[in-house]
XYZ file of C-alpha atoms in Angstrom:
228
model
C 9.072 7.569 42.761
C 11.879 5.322 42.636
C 9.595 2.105 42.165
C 8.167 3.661 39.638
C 11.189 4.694 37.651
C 12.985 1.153 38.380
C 9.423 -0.776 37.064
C 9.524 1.542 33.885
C 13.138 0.798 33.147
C 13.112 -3.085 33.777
C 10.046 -2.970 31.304
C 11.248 -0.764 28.989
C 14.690 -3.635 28.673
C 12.094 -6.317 28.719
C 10.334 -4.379 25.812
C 12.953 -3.700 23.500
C 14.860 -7.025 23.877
C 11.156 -8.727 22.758
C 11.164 -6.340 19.652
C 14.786 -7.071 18.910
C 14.146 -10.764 19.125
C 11.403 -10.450 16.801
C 13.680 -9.172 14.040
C 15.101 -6.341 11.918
C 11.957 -5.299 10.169
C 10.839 -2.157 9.678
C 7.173 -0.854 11.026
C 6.284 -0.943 7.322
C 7.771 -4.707 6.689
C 5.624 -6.269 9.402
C 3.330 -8.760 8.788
C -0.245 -7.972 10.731
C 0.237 -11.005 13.150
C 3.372 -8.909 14.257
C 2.240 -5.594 13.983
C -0.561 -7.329 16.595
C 2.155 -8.775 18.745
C 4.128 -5.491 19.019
C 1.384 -3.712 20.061
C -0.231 -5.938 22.164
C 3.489 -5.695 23.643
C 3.361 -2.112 24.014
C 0.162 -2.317 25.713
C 0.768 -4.908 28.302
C 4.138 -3.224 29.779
C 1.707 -0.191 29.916
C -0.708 -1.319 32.380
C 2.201 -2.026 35.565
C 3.912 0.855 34.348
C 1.167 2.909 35.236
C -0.589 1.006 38.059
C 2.315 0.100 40.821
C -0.499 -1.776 42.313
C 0.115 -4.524 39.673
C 3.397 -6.822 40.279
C 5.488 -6.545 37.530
C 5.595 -10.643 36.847
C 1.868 -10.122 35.778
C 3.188 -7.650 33.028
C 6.461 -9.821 32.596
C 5.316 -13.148 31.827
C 2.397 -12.076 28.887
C 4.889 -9.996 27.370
C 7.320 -13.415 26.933
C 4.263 -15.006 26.113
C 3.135 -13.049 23.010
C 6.769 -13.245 22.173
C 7.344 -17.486 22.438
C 3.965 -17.251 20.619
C 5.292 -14.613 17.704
C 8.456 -17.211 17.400
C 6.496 -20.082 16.880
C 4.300 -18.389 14.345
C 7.714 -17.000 12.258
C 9.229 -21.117 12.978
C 5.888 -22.468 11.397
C 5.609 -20.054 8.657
C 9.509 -20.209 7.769
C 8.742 -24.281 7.409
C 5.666 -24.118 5.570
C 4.204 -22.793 2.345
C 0.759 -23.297 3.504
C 0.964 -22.415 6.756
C 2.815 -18.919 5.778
C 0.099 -18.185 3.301
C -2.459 -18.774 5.714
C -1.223 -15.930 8.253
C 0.909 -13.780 6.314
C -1.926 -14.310 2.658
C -0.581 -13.629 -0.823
C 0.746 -10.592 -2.472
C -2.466 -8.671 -4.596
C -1.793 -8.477 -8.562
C -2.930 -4.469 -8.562
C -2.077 -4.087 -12.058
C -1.307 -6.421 -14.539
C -0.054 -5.962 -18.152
C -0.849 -2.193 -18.028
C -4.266 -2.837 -16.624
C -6.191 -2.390 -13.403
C -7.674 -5.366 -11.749
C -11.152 -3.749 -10.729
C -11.936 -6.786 -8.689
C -8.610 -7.207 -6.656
C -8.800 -3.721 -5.679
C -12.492 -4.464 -4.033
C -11.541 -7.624 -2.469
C -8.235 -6.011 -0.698
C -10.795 -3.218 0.141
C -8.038 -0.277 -1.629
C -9.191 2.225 -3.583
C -7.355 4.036 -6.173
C -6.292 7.035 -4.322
C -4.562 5.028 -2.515
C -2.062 3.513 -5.394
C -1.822 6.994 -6.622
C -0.624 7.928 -3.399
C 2.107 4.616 -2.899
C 3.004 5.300 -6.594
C 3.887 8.928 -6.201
C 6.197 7.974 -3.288
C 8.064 5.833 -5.813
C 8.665 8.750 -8.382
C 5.884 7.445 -10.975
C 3.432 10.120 -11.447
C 1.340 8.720 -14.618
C -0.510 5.457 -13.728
C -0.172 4.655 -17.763
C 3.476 3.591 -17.359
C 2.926 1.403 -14.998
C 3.483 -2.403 -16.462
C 2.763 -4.414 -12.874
C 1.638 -3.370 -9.026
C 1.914 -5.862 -6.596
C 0.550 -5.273 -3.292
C 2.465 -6.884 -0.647
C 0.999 -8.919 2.057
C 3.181 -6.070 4.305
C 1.017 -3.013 2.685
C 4.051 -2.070 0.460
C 3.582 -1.573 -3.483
C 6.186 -3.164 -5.823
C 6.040 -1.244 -9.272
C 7.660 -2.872 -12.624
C 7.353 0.171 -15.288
C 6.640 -0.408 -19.143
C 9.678 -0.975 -21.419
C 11.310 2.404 -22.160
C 9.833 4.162 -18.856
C 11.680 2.724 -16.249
C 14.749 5.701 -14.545
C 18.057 5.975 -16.152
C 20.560 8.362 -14.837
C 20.959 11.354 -17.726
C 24.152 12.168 -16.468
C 25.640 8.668 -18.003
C 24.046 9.456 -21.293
C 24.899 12.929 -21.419
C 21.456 13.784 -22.199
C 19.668 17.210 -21.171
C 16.579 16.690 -18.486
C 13.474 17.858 -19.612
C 10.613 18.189 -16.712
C 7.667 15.282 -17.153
C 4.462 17.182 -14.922
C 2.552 14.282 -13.172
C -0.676 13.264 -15.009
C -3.977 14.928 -14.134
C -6.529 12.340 -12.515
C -9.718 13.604 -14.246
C -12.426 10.441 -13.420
C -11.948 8.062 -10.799
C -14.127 5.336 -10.192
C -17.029 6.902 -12.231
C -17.037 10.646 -10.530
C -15.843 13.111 -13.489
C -12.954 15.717 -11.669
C -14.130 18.684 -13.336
C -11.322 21.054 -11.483
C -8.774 18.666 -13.262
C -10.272 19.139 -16.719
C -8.801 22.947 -16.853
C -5.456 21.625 -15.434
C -5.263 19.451 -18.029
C -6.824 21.397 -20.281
C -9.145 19.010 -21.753
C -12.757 20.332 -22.529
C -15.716 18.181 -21.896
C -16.246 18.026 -25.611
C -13.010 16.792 -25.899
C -13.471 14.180 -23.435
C -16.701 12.806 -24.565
C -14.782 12.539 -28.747
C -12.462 10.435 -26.919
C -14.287 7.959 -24.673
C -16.712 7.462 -27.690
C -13.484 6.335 -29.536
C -12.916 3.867 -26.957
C -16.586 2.467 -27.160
C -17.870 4.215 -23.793
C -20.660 5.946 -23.708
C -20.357 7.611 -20.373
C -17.888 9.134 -17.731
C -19.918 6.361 -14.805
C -18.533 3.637 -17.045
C -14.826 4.594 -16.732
C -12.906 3.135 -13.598
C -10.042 5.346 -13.887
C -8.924 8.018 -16.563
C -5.751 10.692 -16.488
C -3.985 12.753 -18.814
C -0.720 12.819 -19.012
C 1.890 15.379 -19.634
C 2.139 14.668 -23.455
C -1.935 15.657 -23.529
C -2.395 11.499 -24.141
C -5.567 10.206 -22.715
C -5.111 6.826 -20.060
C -8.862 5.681 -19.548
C -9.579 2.102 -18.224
C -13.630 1.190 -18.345
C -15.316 -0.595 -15.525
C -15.696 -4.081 -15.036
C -19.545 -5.949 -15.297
C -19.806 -7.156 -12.074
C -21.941 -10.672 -12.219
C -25.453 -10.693 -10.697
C -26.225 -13.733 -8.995
């Protein structure tokens, strides 16, 4: 019992001075090549934690292995452009100039639930005020609002708050949200008048539409993919 609890300890200090030496980064901030080196970590101090029948060099000496190797990834990409945008990629233009890029959102396999979802977290509940999304290469959205919609402090102005509800997702990706029509308490009639305006002719065309809490319609059609 008390191999076992002085193995777990001296791995456990081996452990956390790897992850220290790795950096101050967040589980969100990691780049994938390090969120595979920290786990990979995690799992090889595992295995002669468990199994005493392992010496613990042989779960030692990988663990400063993947760490050397992590360093001389972070030296290399630290020294070059190239080389950093070759493990770490690029940051993904999600929207751009008020509209959604269709085609980015395919390649980085996202869907839009899943900006909805990153843009809520960030206190932006209508995807119509939205100026710029960049995905970073660490999974993290930045937003840049539209002009007049980005947060101000009404306190400083003296001004009275007056509650904004979140806007009602009523067609994503083609599939008409028919639940969301009552909450936003546009009628199919209504819908159809309005997408007709816009030159579509029906709800399988339209990427992404909403309603937000002024009753104004955001609808985006879909791009034509190319046929080879």
């Amino acid at each position: 019992m008390l191999v076992v609890f002085i193995r777990t300890l001296i791995l456990y200090i081996v452990v956390i001075t790897a992850m220290r030496i790795m950096g101050k980064r967040q589980i969100g901030q990691l780049q994938p090549f390090e969120l595979a080196v920290a786990i990979m970590i995690s799992e090889l101090a595992s295995i002669p934690m468990q199994n005493t029948g392992i010496p613990l060099v042989n779960g030692i000496i990988p663990i400063l292995t993947m760490l050397a190797a992590q360093i001389l990834i972070s030296f290399i990409s630290l020294k070059s452009t190239r080389a950093r945008t070759i493990i770490c990629g690029r940051p993904s233009v999600l929207i751009s100039g008020g509209r959604i890029m269709e085609q980015v959102f395919r390649k980085e396999l996202y869907t839009l639930n899943d900006l909805l979802e990153q843009l809520r977290s960030k206190d932006i509940y209508n995807i119509a005020d939205v100026e710029y999304a960049i995905l970073e290469t660490s999974g993290q959205l930045s937003v840049i609002p539209k002009a007049g919609k980005a947060k101000v402090i009404r306190e400083d102005l003296n001004l009275s708050g007056k509650y904004e509800a979140p806007a009602v997702e009523i067609i994503i990706d083609g599939d008409l949200i028919e639940k969301n029509l009552k909450l936003a308490k546009f009628s199919k009639s209504k819908l159809e008048s309005e997408l007709k305006k816009l030159n579509i002719q029906s709800t399988k065309d339209v990427f992404f539409a909403c309603v937000g809490s002024d009753g104004q319609l955001f609808c985006q059609k879909k791009e034509k993919t190319k046929r080879s």
